[in-house]
XYZ file of C-alpha atoms in Angstrom:
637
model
C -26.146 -15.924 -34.893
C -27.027 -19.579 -35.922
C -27.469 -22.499 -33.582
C -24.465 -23.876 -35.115
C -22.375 -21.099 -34.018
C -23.752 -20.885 -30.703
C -22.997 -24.768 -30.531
C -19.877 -24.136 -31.431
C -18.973 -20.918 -29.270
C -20.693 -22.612 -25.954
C -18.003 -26.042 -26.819
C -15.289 -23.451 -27.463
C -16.133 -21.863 -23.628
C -16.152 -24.991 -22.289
C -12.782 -26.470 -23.678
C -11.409 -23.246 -22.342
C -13.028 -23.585 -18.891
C -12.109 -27.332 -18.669
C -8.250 -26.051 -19.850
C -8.176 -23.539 -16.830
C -8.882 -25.633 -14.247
C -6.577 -28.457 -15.436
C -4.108 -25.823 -14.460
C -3.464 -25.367 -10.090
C -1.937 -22.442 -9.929
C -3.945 -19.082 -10.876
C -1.861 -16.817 -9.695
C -0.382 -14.104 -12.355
C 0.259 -11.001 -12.423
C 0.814 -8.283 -15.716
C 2.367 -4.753 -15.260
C 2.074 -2.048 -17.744
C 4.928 0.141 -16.878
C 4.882 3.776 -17.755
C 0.887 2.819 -18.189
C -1.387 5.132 -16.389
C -4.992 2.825 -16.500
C -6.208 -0.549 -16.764
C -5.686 -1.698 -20.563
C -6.867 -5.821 -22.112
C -5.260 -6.568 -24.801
C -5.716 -8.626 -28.310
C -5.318 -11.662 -26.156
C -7.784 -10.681 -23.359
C -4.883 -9.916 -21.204
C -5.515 -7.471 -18.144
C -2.639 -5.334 -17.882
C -2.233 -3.216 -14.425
C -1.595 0.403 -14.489
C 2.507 1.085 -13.195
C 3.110 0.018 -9.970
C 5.114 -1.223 -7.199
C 8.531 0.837 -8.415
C 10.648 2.414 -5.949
C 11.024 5.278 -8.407
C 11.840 7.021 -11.429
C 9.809 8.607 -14.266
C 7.612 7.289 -17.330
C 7.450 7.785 -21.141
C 6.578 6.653 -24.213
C 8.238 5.219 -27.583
C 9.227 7.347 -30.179
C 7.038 5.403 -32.779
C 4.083 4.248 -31.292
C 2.564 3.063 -34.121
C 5.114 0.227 -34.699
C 3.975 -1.495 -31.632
C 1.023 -3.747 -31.562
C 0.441 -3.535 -27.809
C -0.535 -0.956 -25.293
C 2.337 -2.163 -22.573
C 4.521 -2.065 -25.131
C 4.566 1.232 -25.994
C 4.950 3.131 -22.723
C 7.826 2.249 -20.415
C 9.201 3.703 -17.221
C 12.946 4.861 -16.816
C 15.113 5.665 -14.034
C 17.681 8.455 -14.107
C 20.804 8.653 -12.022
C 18.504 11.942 -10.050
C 16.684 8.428 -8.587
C 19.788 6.471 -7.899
C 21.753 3.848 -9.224
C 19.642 1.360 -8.190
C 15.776 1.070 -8.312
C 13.307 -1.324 -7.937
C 9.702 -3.011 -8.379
C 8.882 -4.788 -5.734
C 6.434 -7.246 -7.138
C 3.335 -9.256 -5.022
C 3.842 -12.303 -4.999
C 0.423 -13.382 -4.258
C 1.094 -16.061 -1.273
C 2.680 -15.571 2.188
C 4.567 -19.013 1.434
C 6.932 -20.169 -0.880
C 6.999 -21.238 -4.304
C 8.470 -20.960 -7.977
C 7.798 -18.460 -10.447
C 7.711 -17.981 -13.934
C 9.105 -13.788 -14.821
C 8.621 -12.272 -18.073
C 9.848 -8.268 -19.083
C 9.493 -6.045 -22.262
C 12.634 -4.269 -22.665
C 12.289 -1.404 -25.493
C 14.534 1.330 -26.232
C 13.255 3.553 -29.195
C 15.284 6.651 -28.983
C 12.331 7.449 -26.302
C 14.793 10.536 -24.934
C 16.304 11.669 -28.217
C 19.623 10.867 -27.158
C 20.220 7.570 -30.214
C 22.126 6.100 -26.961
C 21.144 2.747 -25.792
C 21.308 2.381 -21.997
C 23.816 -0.231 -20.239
C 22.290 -1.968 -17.306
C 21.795 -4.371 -15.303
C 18.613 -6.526 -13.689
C 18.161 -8.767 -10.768
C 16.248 -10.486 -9.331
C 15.844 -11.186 -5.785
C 19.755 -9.671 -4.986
C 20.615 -12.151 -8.298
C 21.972 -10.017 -12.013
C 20.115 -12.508 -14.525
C 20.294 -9.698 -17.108
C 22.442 -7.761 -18.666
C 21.657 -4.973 -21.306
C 24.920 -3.302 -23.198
C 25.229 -0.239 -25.142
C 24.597 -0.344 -28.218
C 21.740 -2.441 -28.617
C 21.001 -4.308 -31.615
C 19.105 -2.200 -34.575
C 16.487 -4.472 -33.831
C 15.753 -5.101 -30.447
C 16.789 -1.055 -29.693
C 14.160 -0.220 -32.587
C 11.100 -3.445 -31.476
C 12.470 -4.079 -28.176
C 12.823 -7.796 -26.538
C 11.101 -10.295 -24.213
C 13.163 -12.292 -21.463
C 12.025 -14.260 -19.279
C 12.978 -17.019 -16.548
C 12.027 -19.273 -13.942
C 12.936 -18.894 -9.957
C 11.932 -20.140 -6.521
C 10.494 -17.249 -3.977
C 9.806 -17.753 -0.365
C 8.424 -14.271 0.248
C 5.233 -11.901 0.057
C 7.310 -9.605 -2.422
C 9.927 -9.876 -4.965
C 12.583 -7.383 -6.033
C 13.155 -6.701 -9.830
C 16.018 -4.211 -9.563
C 17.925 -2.158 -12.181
C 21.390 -1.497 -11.521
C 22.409 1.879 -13.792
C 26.078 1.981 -15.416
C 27.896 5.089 -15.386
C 24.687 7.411 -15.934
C 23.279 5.672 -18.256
C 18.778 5.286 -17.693
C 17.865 1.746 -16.826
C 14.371 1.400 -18.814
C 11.724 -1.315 -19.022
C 8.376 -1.883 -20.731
C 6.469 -4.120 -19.377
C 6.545 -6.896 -16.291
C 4.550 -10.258 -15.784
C 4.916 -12.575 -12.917
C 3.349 -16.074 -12.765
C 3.005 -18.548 -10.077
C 4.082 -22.373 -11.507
C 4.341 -26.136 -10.470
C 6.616 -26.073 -7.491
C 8.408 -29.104 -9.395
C 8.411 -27.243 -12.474
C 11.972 -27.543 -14.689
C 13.757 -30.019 -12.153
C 17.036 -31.432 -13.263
C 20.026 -33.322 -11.757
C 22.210 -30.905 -11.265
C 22.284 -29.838 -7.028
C 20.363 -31.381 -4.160
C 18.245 -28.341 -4.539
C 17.065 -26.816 -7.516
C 15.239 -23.503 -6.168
C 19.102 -22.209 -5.389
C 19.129 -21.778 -9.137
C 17.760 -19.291 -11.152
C 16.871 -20.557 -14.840
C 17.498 -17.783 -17.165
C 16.169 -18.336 -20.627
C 18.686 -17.816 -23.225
C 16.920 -19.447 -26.246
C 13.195 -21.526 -26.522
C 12.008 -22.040 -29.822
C 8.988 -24.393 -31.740
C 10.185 -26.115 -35.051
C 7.736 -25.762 -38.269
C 6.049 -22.965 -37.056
C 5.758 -19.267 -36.690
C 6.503 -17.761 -33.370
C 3.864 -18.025 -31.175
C 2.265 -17.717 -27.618
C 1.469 -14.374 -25.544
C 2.344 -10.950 -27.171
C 2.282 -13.143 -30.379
C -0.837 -14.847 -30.753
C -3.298 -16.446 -28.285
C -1.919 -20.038 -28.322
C -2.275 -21.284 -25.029
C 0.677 -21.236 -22.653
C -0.354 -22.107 -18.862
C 3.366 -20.752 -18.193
C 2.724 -17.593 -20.686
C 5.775 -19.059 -22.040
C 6.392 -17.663 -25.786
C 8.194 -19.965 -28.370
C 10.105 -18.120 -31.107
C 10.496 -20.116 -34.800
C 13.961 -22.649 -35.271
C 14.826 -20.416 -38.409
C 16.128 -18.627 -36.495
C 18.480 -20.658 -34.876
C 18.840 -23.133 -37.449
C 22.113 -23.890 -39.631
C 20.412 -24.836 -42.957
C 24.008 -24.378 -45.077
C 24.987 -27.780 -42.881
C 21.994 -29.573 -43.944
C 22.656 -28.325 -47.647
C 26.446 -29.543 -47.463
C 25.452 -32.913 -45.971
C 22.690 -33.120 -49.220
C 19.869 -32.763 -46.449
C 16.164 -31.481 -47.410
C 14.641 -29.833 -44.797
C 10.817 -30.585 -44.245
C 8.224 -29.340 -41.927
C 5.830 -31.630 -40.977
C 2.770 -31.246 -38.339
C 0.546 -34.012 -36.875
C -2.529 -35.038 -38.345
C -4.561 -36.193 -34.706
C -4.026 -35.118 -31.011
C -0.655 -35.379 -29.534
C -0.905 -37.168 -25.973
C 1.571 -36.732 -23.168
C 0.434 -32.659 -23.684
C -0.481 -30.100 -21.074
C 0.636 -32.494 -17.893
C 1.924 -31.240 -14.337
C 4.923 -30.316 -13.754
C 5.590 -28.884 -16.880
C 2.580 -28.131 -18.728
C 4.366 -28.283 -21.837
C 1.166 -26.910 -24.748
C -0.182 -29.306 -27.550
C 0.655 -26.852 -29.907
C 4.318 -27.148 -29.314
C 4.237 -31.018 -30.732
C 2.219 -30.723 -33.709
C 4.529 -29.246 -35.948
C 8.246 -30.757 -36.567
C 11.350 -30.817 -38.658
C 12.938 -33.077 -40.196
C 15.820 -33.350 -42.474
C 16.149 -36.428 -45.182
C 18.921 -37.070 -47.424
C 20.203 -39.915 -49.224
C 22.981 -40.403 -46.668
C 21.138 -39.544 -43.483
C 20.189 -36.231 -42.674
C 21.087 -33.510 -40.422
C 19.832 -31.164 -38.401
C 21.862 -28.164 -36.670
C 21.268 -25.712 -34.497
C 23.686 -22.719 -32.947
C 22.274 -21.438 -29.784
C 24.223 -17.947 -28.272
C 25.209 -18.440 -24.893
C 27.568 -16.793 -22.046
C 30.846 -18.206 -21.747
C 32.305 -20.346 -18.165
C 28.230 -20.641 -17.653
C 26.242 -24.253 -17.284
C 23.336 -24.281 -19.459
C 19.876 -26.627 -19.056
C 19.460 -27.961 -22.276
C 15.118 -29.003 -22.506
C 14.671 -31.202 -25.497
C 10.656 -31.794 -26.878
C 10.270 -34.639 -29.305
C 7.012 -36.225 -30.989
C 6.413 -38.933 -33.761
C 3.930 -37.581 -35.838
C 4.575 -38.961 -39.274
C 2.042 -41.851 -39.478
C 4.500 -43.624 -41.211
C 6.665 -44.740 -38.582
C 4.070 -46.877 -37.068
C 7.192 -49.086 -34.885
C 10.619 -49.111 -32.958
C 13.842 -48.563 -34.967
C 11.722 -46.827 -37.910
C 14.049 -43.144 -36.783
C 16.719 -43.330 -34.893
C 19.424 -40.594 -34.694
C 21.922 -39.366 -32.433
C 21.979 -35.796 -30.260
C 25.494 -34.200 -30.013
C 25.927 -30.938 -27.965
C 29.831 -29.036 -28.890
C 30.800 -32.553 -30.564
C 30.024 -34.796 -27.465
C 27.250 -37.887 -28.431
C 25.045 -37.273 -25.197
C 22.267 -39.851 -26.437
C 20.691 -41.817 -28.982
C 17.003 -41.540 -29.377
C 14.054 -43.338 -30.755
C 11.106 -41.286 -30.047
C 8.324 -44.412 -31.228
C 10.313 -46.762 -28.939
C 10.059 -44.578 -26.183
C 6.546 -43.105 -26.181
C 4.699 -44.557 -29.402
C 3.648 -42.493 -31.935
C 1.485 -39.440 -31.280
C 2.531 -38.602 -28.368
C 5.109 -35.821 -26.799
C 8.288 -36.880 -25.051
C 10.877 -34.961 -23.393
C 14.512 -35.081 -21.963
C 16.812 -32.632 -20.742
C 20.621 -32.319 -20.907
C 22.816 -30.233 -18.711
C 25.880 -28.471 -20.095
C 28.525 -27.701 -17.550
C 31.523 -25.022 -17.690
C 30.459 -23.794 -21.780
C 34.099 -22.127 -22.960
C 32.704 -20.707 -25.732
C 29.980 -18.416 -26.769
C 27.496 -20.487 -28.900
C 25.926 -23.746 -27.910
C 25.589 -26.123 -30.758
C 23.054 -29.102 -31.069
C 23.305 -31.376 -33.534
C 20.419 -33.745 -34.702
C 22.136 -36.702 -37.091
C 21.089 -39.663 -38.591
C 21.462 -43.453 -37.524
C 18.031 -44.811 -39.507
C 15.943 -42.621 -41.516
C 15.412 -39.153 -41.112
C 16.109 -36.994 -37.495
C 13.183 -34.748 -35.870
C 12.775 -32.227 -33.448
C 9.402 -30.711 -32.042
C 11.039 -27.829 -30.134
C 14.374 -26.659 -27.836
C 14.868 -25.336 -24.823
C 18.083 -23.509 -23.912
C 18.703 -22.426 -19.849
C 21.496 -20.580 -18.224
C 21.626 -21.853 -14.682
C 22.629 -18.887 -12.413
C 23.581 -19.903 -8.909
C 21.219 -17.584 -6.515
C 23.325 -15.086 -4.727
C 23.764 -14.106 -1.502
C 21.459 -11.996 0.040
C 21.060 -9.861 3.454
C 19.972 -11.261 6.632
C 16.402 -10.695 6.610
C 16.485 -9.064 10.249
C 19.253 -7.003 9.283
C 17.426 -5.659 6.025
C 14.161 -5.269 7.861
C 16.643 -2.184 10.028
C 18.234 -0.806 6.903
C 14.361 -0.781 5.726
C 13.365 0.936 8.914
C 16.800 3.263 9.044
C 15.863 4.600 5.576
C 12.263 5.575 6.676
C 13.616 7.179 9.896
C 16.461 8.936 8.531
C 14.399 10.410 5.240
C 17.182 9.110 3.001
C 17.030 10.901 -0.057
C 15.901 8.597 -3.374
C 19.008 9.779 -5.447
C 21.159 7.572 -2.824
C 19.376 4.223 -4.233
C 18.201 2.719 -1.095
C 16.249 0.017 -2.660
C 15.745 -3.691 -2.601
C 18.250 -5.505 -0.805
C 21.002 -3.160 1.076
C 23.924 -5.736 0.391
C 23.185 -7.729 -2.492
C 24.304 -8.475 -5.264
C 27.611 -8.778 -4.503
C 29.361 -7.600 -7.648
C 27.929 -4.536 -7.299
C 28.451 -2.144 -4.754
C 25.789 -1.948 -1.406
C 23.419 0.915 -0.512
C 25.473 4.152 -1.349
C 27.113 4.780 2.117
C 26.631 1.004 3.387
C 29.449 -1.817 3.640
C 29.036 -5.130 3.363
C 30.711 -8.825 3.769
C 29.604 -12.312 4.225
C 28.850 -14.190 7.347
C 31.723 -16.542 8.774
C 29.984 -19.540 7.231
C 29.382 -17.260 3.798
C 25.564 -18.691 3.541
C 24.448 -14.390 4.041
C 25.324 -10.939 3.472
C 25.688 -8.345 6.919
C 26.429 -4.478 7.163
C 29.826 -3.982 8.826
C 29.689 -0.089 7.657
C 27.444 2.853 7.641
C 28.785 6.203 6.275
C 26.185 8.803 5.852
C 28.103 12.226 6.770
C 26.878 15.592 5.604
C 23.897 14.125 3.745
C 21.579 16.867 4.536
C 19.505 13.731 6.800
C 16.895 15.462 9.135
C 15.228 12.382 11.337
C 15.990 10.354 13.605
C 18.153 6.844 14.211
C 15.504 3.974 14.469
C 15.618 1.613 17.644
C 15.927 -1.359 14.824
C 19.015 -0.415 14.476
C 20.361 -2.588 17.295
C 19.274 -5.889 14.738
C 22.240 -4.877 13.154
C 24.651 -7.173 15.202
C 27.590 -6.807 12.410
C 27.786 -3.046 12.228
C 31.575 -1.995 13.097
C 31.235 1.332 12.183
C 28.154 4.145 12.159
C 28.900 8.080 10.907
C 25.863 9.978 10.895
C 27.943 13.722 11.137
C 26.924 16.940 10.389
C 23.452 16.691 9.624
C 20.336 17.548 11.333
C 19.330 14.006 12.934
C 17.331 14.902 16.110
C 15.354 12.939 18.671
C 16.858 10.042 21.521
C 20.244 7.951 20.836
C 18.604 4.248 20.946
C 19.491 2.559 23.881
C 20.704 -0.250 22.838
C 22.598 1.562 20.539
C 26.656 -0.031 20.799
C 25.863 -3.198 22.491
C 27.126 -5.421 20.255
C 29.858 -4.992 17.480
C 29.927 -1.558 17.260
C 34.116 -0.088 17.145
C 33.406 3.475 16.011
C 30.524 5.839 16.336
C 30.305 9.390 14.989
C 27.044 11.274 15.740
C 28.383 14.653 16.052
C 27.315 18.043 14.878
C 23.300 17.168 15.119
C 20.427 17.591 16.981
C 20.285 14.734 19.424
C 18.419 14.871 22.670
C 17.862 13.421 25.971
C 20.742 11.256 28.030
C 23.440 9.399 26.425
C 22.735 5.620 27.142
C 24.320 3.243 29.053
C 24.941 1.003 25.597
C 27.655 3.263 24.725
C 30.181 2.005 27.497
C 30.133 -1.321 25.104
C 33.689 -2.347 25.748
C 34.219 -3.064 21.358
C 34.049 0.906 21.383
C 36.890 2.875 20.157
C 35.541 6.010 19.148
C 33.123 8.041 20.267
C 32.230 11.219 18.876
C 28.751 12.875 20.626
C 30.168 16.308 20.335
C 27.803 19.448 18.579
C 24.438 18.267 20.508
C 21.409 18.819 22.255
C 22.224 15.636 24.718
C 21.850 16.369 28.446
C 21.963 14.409 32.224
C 24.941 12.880 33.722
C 26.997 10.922 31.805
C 28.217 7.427 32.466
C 30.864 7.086 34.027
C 32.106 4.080 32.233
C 31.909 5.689 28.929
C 35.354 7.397 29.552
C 36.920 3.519 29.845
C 37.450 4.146 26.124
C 40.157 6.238 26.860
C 41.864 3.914 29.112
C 41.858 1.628 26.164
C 43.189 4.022 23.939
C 40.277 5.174 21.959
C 38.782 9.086 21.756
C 36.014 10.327 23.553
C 34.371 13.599 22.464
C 30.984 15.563 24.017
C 31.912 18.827 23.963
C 29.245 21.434 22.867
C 26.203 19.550 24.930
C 25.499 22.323 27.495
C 23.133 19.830 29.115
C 25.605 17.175 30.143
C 27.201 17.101 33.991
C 28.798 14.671 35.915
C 32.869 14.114 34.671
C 36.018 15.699 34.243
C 35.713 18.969 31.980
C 31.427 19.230 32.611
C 29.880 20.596 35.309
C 28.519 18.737 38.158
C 25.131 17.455 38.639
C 22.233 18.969 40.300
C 20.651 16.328 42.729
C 18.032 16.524 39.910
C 20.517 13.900 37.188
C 21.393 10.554 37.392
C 23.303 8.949 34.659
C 19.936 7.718 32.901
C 18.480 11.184 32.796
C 16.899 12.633 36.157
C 17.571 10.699 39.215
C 15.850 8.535 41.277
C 15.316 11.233 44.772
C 14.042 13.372 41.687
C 12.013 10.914 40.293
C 10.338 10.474 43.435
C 10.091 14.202 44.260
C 8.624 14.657 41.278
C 5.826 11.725 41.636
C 5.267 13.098 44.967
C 4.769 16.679 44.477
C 2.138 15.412 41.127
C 0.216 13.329 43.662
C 0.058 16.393 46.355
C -1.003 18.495 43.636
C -3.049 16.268 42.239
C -5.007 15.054 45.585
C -5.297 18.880 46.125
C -6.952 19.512 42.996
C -9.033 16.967 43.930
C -9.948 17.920 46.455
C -10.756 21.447 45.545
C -13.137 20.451 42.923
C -15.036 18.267 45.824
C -15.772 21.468 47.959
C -16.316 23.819 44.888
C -18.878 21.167 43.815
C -20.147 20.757 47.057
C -21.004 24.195 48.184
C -22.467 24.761 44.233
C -25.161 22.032 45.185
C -25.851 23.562 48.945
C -27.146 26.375 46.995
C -28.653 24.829 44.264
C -32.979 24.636 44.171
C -33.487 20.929 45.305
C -36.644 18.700 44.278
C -37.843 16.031 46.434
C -35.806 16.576 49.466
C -35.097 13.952 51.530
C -37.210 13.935 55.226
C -34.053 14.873 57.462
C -33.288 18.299 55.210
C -37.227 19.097 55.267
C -37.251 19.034 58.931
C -34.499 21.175 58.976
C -35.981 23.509 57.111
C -39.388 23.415 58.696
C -37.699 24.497 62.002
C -35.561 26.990 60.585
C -38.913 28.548 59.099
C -40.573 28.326 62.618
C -37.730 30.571 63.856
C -37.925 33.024 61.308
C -41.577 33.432 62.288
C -40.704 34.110 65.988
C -38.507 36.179 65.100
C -40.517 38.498 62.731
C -43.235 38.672 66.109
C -40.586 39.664 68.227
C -39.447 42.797 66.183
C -43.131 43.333 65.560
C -43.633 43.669 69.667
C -40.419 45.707 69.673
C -41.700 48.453 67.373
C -44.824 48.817 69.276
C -42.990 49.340 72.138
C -40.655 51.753 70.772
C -43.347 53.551 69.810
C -44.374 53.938 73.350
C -41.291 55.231 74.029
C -40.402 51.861 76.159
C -37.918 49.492 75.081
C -37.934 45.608 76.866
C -35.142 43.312 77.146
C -36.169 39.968 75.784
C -33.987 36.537 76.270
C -33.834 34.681 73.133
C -31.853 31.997 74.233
């Protein structure tokens, strides 16, 4: 390699270097779904191997070999076996808040065999921002299609959700998340712009090719990509109005480029169009939009035909669905060589296109680039307490993945809750709460969380006829709770003192394990008119129709007198035991050989020894005697 090159490569480095830390945020994150290893692409992209998905299955395209990219050609899909609703639940990379830039690959390809595109939906965060119907276009079916958009987060993880229709697979290719400039996209629309999701429904560079990530390796801090304005563009306007259209791109550096909030690239304002004519030109554009939707309209503008060198040189006017919205002189505003930007909101849109219209007051009308925006009002979404129990009830009560417990239990609210859970908005309608929970003859075999008490809204629990076992929670039908249904399962211990709540109506404990004495409260609920059931718990005494107590139950389980017996008789035991192992430990060392005695045991032992001697002369004296045939009475004392 040549010192030239090396020059140039090390300047190259450098420039790139110098671009990345111009840029605050590093934070970004690319999913290959489907993908089973770590993969870089063309574009030096790391792309993750699938994660973070609440379930389903992967696959590949039909044709691999008409996709340029690695993520592009494996996806992961999600039968109706894994529920309706499923979920990647996507790092966010801080513990704090901030806004977020989301990109997906959506790709079809006859992957099953089936020639039926799948109808679907996606949120994001409880929020539908898209919404794929069957059939597809040839093209996007057959290629497949980025979207992408730009939201405010305020937690560790973010749901992207897929909502199936009818039975119909939810699929997707390929996911990207990237942390942006908190101010990033503001407009005056609400107090608060992060209660609006910006959904991108058209972005597109004028006098060029498309271009940024997955297309080429433009630079992007936001990896936004910018399609070409052919394709939006009305030329047969132009044509009618005797309008040539010309490309033009800039002959120096653009200034005003690659500046916080928006970090809008050079390369967006160094190509143009214009459109001259003898009587003015024009230039028109139809964007596709949803109708009864407001739409953020992001104009980019830049003089870069050196010969307007001063104010009033182009002037033209900006019309959006026939309305003048403003007049614009792009040298009077920023000089030439240089990028400037406006935006334009578009409330209540009746129809289904969008059109722009670019016409001339002095010479010839230019555009750099367009940005079209749905704004979708965030949703509601469940109190976060209240989905950290559903969370925890899921876990506990091993629901099975073909009920779609995932993401958030409630929203979004035009489509239904958890299978088996009801939902409605709080008084002031700022949240979502569970008011029902319906899981009879599920096949469930654990047991009922204690977090269930954070659900303060829940009117009505049926957990019948499965095979839940362990403790009812205690605080189980102190707050809002009308109707409870826990029979025909394996519940144990005592039935807790919770469950004289006076909100109860029904109360239906029969086909147990439970034992102890039962409140006597709990039978209130008939005095108010509501049912009562706990037959089939053999263990339970102390009301009409059971047995009566031993001394041994109290209402809580085993009484206090037993309580204390019991406590008692363990610390007899106990001190006996103890005291056994002293002597048996004691009498083990009596016997044991002992080194270095201490002086008060070897006196001891030295006058034990001095009797043993006497003694051994005494019966010596005795046999001599005896063999004498004379036998003397000795006093030992």
């Amino acid at each position: 390699m040549s010192l030239l090159s090396l020059f140039l490569l090390l300047i190259l480095s450098l420039l790139q270097f110098s671009l990345s830390l111009s840029y605050p945020f590093n934070y970004s994150l690319h999913i290959d779904c489907g993908g089973l290893v770590n993969t870089t692409d063309a574009f030096h992209t790391t792309w993750l191997p699938d994660a973070f998905y609440s379930g389903g299955a992967t696959s590949v395209v039909s044709e691999p070999l008409l996709f340029l990219h690695q993520q592009e050609k494996t996806l992961r899909h999600f039968p109706i076996s894994s529920g309706k609703k499923n979920c990647y639940s996507i790092p966010t990379g801080v513990s704090a808040g901030g806004r977020y830039f989301l990109r997906t690959f959506t790709v079809y390809d006859n992957f099953d065999g089936k020639s039926h595109s799948p109808s679907f939906d996606v949120s994001v965060e409880g929020t539908i921002v898209f919404s794929w119907r069957s059939p597809w276009t040839e093209s996007v079916a057959r290629s497949g299609a980025y979207s992408d958009l730009f939201f405010h987060h305020n937690e560790p993880i973010v749901d992207v959700c897929f909502y199936s229709i009818a039975t119909d697979s939810p699929v997707i290719g390929s996911l990207q998340l990237t942390q942006i400039e908190p101010n990033a996209y503001q407009f005056e629309y609400a107090k608060n712009s992060s209660n609006y999701i910006l959904v991108n429904y058209g972005r597109f560079s004028s006098g060029s090719d498309q271009w940024g990530p997955g297309f080429t390796d433009d630079t992007d801090f936001f990896s936004r990509s910018w399609q070409s304005d052919a394709e939006f563009r009305l030329t047969s306007v132009s044509i009618a109005n005797g309008a040539t259209i010309k490309p033009i791109s800039a002959g120096k550096p653009i200034a005003n480029v690659e500046k916080s909030p928006n970090y809008f690239p050079e390369k967006l304002y160094r190509t143009a169009i214009t459109a001259e004519g003898n009587g003015g030109g024009i230039l028109e554009y139809e964007l596709p939009v949803d109708a009864k939707m407001d739409y953020l309209l992001w104009f980019h503008f830049a003089e870069i035909d050196a010969g307007v060198s001063k104010i009033g040189q182009r002037v033209f006017d900006v019309t959006v669905n026939g309305e003048n919205v403003s007049r614009v002189d792009v040298f009077k505003e920023v000089g030439g060589f240089a990028a400037y930007d406006w935006s334009y909101v578009v409330k209540n849109l009746s129809s289904t296109t969008l059109n722009v219209r670019l016409e001339s007051v002095v010479g010839a009308p230019i555009i750099c680039g367009l940005e079209n925006y749905a704004i979708v009002p965030v949703d509601l979404k469940t109190i976060p307490d209240q989905v950290i129990a559903m969370k925890a009830l899921k876990e506990s009560l091993r629901v099975p993945d073909r009920m779609g417990w995932n993401g958030d239990p409630c929203a979004p609210t035009n489509w239904d809750a958890w299978e088996g859970v009801t939902c409605h908005p709080t008084k002031d309608e700022t949240a979502l709460v569970v008011s029902q929970i319906d899981l009879g003859s599920q096949g469930l075999k654990g047991y009922i969380s204690d977090k269930i008490v954070l659900l303060t809204n829940l009117v009505s629990l049926n957990l019948s006829s499965n095979s839940l076992g362990g403790n009812i929670p205690s605080g189980l039908g102190q707050n809002s709770l009308v109707k409870l249904d826990l029979s025909n399962n394996k519940f144990t211990g005592y039935i807790p003192d919770s469950l004289t709540s006076s909100s109860l109506q029904l109360v239906l404990l029969n086909g147990n394990l439970l034992e102890g004495q039962v409140p006597e409260d709990i039978y209130s609920i008939g005095v108010r008119g509501g049912a009562i059931d706990l037959s089939g718990n053999k263990g339970l005494c102390g009301v009409p129709s059971l047995p009566n107590c031993s001394l041994l139950w109290g209402e809580n389980g085993l009484s206090k007198g037993a309580k204390v017996g019991i406590g008692v008789a363990s610390l007899v035991i106990l001190s006996a035991l103890i005291t056994g192992i002293y002597f048996c430990l004691k009498w083990k060392h009596r016997n044991d050989y002992d080194f270095g005695l201490p002086h008060e045991l070897t006196a001891l032992a030295a006058k034990r020894n001095r009797y043993h001697r006497q003694k051994s002369l005494m019966d010596l004296e005795m046999e001599r005697q005896h063999a004498k045939g004379f036998i003397p009475t000795y006093n030992v004392s």
